[in-house]
Tab-separated table of C-alpha atoms and ligand atoms in Angstrom:
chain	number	residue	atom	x	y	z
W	1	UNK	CA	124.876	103.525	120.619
W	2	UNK	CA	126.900	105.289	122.908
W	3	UNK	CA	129.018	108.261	121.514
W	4	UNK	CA	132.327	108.412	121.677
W	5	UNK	CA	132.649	110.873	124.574
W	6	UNK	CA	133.299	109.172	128.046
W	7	UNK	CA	130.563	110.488	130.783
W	8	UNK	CA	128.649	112.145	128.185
W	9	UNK	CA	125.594	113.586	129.412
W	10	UNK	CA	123.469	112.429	126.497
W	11	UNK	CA	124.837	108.505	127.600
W	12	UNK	CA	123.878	109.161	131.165
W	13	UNK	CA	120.296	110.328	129.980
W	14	UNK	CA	119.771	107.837	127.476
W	15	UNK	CA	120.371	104.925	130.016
W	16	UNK	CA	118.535	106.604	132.939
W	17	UNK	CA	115.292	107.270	130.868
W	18	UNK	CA	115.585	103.493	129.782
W	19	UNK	CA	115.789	102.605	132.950
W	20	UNK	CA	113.131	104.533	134.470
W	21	UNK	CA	110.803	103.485	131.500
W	22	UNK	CA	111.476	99.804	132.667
W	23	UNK	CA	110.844	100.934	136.365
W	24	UNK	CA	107.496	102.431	135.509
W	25	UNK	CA	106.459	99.191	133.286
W	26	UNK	CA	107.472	96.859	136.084
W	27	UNK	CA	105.942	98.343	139.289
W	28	UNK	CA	103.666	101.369	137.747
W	29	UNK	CA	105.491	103.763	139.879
W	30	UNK	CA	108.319	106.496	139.617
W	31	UNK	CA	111.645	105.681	140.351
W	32	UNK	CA	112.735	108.076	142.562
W	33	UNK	CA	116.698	107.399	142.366
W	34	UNK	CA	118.847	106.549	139.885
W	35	UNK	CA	122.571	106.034	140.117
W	36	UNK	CA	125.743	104.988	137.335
W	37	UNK	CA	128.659	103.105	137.780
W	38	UNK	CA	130.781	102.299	134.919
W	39	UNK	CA	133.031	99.239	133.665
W	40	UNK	CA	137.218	99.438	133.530
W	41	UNK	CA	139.411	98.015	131.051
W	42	UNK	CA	143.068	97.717	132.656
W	43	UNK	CA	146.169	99.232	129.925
W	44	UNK	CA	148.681	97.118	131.808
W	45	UNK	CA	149.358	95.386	135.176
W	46	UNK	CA	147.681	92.329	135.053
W	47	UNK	CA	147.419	89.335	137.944
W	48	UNK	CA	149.326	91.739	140.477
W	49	UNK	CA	147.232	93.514	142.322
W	50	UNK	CA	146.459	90.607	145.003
W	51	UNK	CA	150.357	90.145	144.973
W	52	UNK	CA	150.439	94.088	146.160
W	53	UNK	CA	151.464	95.116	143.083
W	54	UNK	CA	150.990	97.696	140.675
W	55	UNK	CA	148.072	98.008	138.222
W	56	UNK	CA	147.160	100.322	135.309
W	57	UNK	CA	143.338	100.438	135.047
W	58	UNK	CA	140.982	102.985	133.705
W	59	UNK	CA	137.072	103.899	134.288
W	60	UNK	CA	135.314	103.399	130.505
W	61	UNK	CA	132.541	105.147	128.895
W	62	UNK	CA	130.261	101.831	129.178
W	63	UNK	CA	128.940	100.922	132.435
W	64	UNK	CA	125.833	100.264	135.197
W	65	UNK	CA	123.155	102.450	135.864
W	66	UNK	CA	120.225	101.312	138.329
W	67	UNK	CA	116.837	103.322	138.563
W	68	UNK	CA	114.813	102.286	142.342
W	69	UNK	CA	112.064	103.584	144.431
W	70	UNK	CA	112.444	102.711	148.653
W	71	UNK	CA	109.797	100.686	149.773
W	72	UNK	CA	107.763	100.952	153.131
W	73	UNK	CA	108.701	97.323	153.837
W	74	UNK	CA	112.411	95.189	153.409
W	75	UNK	CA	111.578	93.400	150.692
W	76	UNK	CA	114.248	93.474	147.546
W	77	UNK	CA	112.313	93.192	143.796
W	78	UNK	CA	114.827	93.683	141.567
W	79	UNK	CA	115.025	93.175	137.447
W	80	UNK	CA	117.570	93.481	134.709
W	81	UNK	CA	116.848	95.086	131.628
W	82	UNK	CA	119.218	92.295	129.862
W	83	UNK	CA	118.597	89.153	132.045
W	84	UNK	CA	114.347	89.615	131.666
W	85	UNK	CA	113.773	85.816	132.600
W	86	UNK	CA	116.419	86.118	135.868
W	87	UNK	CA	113.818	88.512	138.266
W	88	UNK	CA	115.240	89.348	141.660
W	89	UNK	CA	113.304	88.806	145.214
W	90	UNK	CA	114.889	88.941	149.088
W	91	UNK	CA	113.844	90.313	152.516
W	92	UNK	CA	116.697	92.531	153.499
W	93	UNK	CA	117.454	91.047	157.028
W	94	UNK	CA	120.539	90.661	159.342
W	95	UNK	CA	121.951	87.585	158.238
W	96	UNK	CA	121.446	87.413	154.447
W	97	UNK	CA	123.002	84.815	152.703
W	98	UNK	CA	123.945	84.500	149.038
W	99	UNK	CA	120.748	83.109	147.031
W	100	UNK	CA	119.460	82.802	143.103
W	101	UNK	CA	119.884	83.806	140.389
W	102	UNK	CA	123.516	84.150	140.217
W	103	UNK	CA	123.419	88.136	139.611
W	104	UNK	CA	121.561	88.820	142.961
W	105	UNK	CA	124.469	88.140	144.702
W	106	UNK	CA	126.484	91.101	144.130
W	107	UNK	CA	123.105	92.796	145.331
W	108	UNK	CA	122.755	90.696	148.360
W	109	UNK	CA	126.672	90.834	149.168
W	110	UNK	CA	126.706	94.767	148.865
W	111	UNK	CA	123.939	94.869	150.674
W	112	UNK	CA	125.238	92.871	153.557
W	113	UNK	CA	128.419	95.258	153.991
W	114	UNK	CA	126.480	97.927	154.301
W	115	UNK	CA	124.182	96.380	156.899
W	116	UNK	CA	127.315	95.162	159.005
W	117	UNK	CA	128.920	99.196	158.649
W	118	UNK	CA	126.109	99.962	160.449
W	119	UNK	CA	123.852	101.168	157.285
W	120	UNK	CA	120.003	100.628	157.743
W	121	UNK	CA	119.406	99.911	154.411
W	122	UNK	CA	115.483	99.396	153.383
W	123	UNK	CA	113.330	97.598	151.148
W	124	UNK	CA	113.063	98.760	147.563
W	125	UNK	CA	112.261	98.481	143.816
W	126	UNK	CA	114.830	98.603	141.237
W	127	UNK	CA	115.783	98.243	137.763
W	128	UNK	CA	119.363	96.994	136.057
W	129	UNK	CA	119.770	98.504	132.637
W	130	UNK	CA	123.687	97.435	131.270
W	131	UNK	CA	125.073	99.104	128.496
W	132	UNK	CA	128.567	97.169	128.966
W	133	UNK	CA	128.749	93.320	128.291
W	134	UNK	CA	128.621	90.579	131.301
W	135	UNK	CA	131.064	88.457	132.318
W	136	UNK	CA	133.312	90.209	128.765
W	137	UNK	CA	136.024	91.088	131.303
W	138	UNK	CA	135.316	94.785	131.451
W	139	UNK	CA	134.361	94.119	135.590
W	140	UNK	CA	130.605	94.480	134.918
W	141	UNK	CA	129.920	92.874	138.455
W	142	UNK	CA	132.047	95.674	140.003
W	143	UNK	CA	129.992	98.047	138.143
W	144	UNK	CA	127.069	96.511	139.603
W	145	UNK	CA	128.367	96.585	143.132
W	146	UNK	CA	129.511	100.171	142.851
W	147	UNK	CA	126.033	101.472	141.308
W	148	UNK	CA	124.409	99.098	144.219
W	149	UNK	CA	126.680	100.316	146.881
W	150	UNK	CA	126.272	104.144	145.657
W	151	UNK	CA	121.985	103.480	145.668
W	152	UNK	CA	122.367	101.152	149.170
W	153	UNK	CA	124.110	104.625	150.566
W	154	UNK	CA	121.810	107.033	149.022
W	155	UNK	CA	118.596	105.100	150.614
W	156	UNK	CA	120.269	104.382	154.231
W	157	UNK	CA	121.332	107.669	154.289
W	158	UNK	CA	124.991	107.113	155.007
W	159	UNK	CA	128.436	108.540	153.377
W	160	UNK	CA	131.077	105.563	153.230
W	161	UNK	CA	133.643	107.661	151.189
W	162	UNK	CA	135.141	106.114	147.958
W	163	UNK	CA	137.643	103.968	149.815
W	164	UNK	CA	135.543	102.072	152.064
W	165	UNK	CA	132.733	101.623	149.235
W	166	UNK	CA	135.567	99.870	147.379
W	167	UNK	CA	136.700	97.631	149.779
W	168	UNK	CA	133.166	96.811	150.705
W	169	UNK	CA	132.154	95.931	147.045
W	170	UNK	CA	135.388	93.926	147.002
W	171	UNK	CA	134.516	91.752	150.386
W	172	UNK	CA	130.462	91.140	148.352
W	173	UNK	CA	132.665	89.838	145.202
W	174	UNK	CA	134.618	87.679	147.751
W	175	UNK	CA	132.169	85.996	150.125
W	176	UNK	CA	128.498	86.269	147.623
W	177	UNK	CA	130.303	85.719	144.247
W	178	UNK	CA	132.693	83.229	145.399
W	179	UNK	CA	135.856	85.338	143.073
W	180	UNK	CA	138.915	85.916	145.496
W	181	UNK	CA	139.686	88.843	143.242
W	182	UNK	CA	142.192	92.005	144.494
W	183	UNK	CA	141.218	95.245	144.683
W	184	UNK	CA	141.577	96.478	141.271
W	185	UNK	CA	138.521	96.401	139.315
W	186	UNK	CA	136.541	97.815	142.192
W	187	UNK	CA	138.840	100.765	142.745
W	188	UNK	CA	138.838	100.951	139.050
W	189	UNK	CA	135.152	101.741	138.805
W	190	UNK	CA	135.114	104.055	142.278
W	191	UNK	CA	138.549	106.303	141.378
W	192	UNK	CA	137.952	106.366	137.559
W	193	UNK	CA	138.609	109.657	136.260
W	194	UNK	CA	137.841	111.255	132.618
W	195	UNK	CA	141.140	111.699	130.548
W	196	UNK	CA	142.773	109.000	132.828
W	197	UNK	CA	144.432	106.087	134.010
W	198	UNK	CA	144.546	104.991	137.332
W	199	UNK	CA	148.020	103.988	138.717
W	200	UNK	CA	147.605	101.679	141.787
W	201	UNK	CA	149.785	100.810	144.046
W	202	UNK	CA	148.080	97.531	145.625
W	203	UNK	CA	150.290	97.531	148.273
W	204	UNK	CA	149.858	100.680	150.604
W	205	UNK	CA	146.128	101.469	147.866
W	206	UNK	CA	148.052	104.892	146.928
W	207	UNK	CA	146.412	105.977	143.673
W	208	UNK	CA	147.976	108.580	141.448
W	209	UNK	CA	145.872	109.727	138.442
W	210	UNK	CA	148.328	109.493	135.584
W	211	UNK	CA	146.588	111.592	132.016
W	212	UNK	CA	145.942	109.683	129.050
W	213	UNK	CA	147.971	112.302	126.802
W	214	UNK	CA	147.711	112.975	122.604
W	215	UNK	CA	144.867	112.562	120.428
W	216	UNK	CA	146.689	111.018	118.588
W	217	UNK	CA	146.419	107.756	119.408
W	218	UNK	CA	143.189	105.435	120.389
W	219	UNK	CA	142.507	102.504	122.602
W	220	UNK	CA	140.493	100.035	120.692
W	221	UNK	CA	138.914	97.364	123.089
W	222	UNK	CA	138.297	93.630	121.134
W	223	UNK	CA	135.694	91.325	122.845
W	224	UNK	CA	136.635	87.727	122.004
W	225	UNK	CA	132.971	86.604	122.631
W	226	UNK	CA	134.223	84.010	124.558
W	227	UNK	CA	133.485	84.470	128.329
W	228	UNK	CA	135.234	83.640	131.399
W	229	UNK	CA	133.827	82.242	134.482
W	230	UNK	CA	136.722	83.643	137.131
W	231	UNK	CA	134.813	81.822	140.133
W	232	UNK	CA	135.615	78.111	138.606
W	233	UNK	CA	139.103	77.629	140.263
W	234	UNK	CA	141.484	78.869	137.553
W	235	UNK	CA	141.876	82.352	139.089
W	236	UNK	CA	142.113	81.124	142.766
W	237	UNK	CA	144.752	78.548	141.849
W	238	UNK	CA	146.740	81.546	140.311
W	239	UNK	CA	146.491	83.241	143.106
W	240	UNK	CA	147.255	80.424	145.617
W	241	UNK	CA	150.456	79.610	143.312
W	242	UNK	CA	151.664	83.411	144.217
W	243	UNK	CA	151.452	83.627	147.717
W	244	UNK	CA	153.230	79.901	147.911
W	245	UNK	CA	155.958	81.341	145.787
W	246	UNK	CA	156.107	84.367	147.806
W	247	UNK	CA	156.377	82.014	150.928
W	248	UNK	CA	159.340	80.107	149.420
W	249	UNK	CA	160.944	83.600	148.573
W	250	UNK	CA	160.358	84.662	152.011
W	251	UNK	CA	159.022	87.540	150.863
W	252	UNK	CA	155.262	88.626	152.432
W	253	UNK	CA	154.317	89.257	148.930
W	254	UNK	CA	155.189	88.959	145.701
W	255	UNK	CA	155.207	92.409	145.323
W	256	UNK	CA	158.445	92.354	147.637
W	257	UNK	CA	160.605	90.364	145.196
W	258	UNK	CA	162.586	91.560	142.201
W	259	UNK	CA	163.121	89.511	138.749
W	260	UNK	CA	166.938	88.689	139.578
W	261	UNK	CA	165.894	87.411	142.946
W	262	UNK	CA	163.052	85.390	141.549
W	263	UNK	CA	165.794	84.129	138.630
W	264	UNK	CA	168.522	83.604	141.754
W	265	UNK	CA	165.588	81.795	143.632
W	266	UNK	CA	164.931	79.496	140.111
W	267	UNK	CA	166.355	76.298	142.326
W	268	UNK	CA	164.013	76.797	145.381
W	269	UNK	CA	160.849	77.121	143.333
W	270	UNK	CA	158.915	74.122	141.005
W	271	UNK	CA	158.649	75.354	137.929
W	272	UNK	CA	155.177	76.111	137.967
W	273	UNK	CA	155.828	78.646	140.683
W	274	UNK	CA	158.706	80.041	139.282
W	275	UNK	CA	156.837	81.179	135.921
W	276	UNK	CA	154.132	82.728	137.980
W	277	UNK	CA	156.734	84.166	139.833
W	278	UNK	CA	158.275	85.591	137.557
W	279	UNK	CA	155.275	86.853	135.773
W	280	UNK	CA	154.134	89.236	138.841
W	281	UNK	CA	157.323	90.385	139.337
W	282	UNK	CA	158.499	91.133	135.528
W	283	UNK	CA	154.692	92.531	135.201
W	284	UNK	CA	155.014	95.190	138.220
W	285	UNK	CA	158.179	96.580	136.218
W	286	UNK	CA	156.534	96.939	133.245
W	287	UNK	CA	153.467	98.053	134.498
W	288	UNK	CA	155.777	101.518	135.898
W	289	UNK	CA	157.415	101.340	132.946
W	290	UNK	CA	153.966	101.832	131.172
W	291	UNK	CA	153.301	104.341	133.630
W	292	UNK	CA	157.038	106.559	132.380
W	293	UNK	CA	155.865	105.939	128.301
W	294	UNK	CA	152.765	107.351	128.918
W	295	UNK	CA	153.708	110.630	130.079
W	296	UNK	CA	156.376	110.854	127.418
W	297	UNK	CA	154.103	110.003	125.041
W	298	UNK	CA	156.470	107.166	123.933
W	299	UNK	CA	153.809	104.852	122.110
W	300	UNK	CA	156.070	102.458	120.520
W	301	UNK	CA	157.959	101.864	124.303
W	302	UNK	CA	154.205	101.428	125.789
W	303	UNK	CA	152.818	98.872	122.784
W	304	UNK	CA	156.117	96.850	123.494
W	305	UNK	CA	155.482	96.700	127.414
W	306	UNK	CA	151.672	95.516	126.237
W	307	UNK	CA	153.070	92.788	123.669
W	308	UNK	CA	155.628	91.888	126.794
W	309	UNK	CA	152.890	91.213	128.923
W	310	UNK	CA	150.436	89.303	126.643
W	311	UNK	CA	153.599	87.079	126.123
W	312	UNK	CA	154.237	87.043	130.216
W	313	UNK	CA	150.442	86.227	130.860
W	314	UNK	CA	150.458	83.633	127.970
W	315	UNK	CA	153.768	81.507	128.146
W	316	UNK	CA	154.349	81.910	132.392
W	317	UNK	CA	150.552	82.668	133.860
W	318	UNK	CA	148.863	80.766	131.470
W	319	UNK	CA	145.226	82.507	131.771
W	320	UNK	CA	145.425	83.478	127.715
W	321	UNK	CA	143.537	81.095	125.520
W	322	UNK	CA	143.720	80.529	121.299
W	323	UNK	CA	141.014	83.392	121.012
W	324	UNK	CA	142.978	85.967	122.764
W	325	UNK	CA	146.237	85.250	121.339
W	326	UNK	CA	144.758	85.391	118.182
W	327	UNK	CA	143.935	89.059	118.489
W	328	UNK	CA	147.229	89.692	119.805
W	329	UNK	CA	148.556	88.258	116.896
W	330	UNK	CA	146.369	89.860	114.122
W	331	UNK	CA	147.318	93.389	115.824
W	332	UNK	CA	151.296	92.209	115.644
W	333	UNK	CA	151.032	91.093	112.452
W	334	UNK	CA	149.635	94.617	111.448
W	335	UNK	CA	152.223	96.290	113.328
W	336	UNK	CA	153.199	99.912	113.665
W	337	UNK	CA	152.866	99.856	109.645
W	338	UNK	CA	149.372	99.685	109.711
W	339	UNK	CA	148.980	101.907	113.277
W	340	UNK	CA	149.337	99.211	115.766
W	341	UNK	CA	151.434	100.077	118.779
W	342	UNK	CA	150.472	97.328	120.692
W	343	UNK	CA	148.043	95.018	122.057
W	344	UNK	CA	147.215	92.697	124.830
W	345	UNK	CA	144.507	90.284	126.693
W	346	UNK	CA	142.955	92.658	129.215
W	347	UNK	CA	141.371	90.931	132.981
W	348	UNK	CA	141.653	87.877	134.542
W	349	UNK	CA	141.753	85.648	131.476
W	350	UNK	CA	140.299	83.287	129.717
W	351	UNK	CA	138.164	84.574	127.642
W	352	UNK	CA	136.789	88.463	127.472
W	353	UNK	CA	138.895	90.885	126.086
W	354	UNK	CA	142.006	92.349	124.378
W	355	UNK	CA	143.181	96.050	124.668
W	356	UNK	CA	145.321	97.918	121.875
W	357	UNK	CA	147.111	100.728	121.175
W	358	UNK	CA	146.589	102.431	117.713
W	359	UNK	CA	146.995	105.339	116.369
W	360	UNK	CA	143.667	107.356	116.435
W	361	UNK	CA	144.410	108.196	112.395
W	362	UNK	CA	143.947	104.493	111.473
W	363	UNK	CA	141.827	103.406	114.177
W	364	UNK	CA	138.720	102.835	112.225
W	365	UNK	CA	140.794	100.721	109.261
W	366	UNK	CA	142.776	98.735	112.259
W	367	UNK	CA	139.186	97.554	113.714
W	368	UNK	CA	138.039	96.152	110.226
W	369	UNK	CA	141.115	94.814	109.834
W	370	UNK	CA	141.420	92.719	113.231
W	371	UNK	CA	137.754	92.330	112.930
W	372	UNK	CA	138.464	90.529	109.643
W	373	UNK	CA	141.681	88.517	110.810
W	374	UNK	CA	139.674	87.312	114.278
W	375	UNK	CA	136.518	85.999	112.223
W	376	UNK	CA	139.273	84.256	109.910
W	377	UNK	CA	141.129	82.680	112.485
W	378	UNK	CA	137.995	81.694	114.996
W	379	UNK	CA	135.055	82.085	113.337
W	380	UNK	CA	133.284	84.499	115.792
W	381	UNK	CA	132.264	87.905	115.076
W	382	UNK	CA	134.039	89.913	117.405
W	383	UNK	CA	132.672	93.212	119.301
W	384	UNK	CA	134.924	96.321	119.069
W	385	UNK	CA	134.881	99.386	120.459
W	386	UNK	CA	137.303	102.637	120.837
W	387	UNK	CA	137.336	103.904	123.922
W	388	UNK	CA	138.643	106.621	126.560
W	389	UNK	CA	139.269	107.077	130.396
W	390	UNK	CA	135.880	107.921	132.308
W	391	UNK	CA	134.453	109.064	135.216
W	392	UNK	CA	133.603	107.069	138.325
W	393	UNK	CA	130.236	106.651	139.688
W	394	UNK	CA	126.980	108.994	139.575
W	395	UNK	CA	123.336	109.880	140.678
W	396	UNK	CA	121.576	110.904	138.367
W	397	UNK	CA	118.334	111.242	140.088
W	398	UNK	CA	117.911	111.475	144.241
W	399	UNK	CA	114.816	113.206	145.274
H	401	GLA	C1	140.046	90.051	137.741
H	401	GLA	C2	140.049	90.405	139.221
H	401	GLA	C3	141.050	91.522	139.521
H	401	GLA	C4	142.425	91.201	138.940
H	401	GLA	C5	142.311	90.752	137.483
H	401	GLA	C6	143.626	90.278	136.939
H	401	GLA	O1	139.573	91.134	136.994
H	401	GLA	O2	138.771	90.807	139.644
H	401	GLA	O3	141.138	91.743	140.911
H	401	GLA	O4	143.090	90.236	139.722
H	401	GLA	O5	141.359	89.715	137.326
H	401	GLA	O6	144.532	91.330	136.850
C-alpha cells in the first residue's frame, strides 16, 4: 500500500523495483531507465479550463512509473503490469498512426510529438506498472503520457522543458486518444508540487503554486467504481456547447464573460447553452474564491464553494450521474457535525471520482461512514483514499 506521504521515497522504490522485476521477467535484461509520473485530483474548477478558465488541480501521491531499456533497432515492445493480456508492439517511424490496444496510443501519440519537435527517439523495451486506477478520473492517461514523454526525452536525448512536454502530451490525448480535453490534467501531472495546489489560469497558462495549509484537515478521494469513457461524445458536446455560447456572447471565450452578462444574455441563448454558460462562468468565480479560503484557512467557505459546484456541474453541466451525487450527498448529510466541510465529483464526469474536505481528526470515521452510506445507496464497494499535494514527474534510474 502506499503510505500516506506524497513522493515518498519508499513509494518511488517500491514501484520501480516492481517494475524492473517485470522488465527482467519479460525480456531477461536490465532496465536501464526508469521514470514516474503521477495522477491529479482537481479541488475545484471543473469544465473550464478549455473555456480559458481557471482550475484548481493538484499532483497526488498515486501515479505512473515506467522501467525501459533502448534497443539497437525502432521497434516498441511494451507491457503493463495491470493490463497482462493487452502487450504492446510498433516500429517507431515518421508517420505513426494510432493502433491497438487502446493504451498504446498515448505511447504512440507521445511518441509522435516528440518525433515532429525534432526528437530522434529509438526503439526500446518497457514496462507499465500503475499504482493509481484507469480510466477512475484521477488522469491516469496523462500520467502515462508524462512518464512516456519524460522516458521518450531521456532516450532521444533532448530537454523539452515542462511547458512544452505538457502541451505535447495534451496534442497525443487529442489526435491518438480521440479526448478534446484542455490543458489541465496534463499540466496537473508536469507542475505538481508537494504541499500544493496548482492555480491555473487556462487563459494566458500562468500557474501560481497556492500551499495546501493546516493539518488539520484531510482530502479524502471516493472512487465511485463506475468509469467514464470521456472519448464517447459527452465531453466534446460539452465543450462544443461552450464555445457556441461564447459565440452568441460575443465573447472569444467563455472565460471572457461574467455571470450577470451571461444572466443579461438569458434571451439570446437556448437554454441548454445558457446552463452551460452559466456553469463556466459561476465555476471560474468560485474556483478564485477557493483559491482566497484556502489561504485563510476558511474550510467551511471552501466546502461550500465544493457543494456549489457539485450542484453547478449536476443541475446546469449535467456530467454528474446517481453514483456521484450519492457521495455528495452521504458527505452533506454528515455535515460539518461529523467533519465534513465539503465534497464534490472531481474530472470530467460521469463516473470516477468525488473529492472532500474533512477534517483530518475524523477522517478515518468519515471514510467508514461514506463507505457505508455509498454501498447502501448503490451497492458497490467504493475505493477511498486520503490524500495530499505531490510532486511532478521523476527518474528514478538513467544510466
Ligand atoms: C477531463 C479533461 C480536462 C478537464 C476535465 C474537466 O479531465 O481531460 O482537460 O476538461 O475533464 O474539468
Amino acid at each position: 500500500m502506499p503510505s500516506a506521504d506524497p513522493n515518498s521515497t519508499d513509494d518511488h522504490d517500491h514501484a520501480s523495483n516492481v517494475a524492473r522485476q517485470i522488465f527482467r521477467d519479460k525480456t531477461g535484461a536490465e532496465a536501464s531507465h526508469v521514470v514516474y509520473a503521477p495522477g491529479r485530483v482537481n479541488l475545484i474548477g471543473e469544465h473550464t479550463d478549455y473555456n480559458g478558465g481557471f482550475v484548481l488541480p493538484m499532483a497526488i501521491g498515486l501515479g505512473i512509473t515506467i522501467a525501459a531499456r533502448p534497443r539497437t533497432d525502432r521497434r516498441v515492445r511494451m507491457w503493463s503490469a495491470q493490463r497482462p493480456a493487452e502487450p504492446v508492439e510498433f516500429e517507431v517511424s515518421g508517420a505513426m498512426p494510432p493502433g491497438e490496444p487502446a493504451w498504446s496510443n498515448y505511447v504512440r501519440g507521445v511518441i509522435a510529438g516528440l518525433q515532429a519537435a525534432g526528437a530522434e527517439v529509438p526503439g526500446f523495451d518497457a514496462v507499465v506498472h500503475a499504482t493509481l486506477p484507469g480510466g477512475g478520473g484521477l488522469s491516469s492517461s496523462a500520467a502515462l503520457e508524462v512518464a512516456m514523454a519524460t522516458l521518450g526525452e531521456l532516450l532521444a536525448g533532448v530537454t523539452l522543458g515542462p511547458e512544452r512536454r505538457a502541451l505535447l502530451c495534451q496534442k497525443a490525448e487529442h489526435d491518438f486518444a480521440g479526448t478534446p480535453c484542455g490543458i489541465m490534467d496534463q499540466f496537473a501531472v508536469v507542475f505538481g508540487k508537494r504541499g500544493h495546489l496548482l492555480l491555473i489560469d487556462c487563459q494566458s497558462r500562468e500557474r501560481t503554486l497556492v500551499p495546501m495549509r493546516g493539518d488539520d484537515v484531510s482530502l479524502l478521494v471516493i472512487n465511485t467504481m463506475v468509469k467514464h469513457e470521456l472519448n464517447d461524445g459527452g465531453y466534446k458536446s460539452r465543450r462544443d456547447d461552450c464555445y457556441e455560447a461564447a459565440r452568441r456572447l460575443g465573447v472569444g471565450e467563455l472565460r471572457d464573460a461574467t455571470p450577470r452578462r451571461v444572466d443579461e444574455a438569458r434571451a439570446l441563448l437556448p437554454e441548454r447553452l445558457f446552463r452551460r454558460a452559466r456553469h463556466v462562468v459561476t465555476e471560474n468565480v468560485r474556483t478564485l474564491a477557493a483559491v482566497d479560503a484556502l489561504r485563510a484557512g476558511e474550510w467551511q467557505q471552501l466546502g461550500e464553494l465544493m457543494y456549489a459546484s457539485h450542484a453547478s456541474l449536476r443541475d446546469d453541466y449535467d456530467v454528474s450521474c446517481a453514483e456521484l451525487d450519492a457521495v455528495v450527498a452521504a458527505a452533506r448529510g454528515l455535515g460539518l457535525e461529523r467533519g465534513v466541510f465539503g465534497c464534490r465529483m472531481t474530472g470530467g464526469g460521469f463516473g470516477g471520482c468525488c473529492i472532500a474536505l474533512v477534517q483530518a481528526a475524523r477522517a478515518a470515521e468519515v471514510e467508514a461512514a461514506l463507505r457505508a452510506s455509498y454501498r447502501a445507496a448503490t451497492g458497490i464497494e467504493p475505493t477511498i483514499f486520503a490524500t495530499q499535494p505531490a510532486d511532478g514527474p521523476a527518474v528514478l534510474l538513467q544510466p
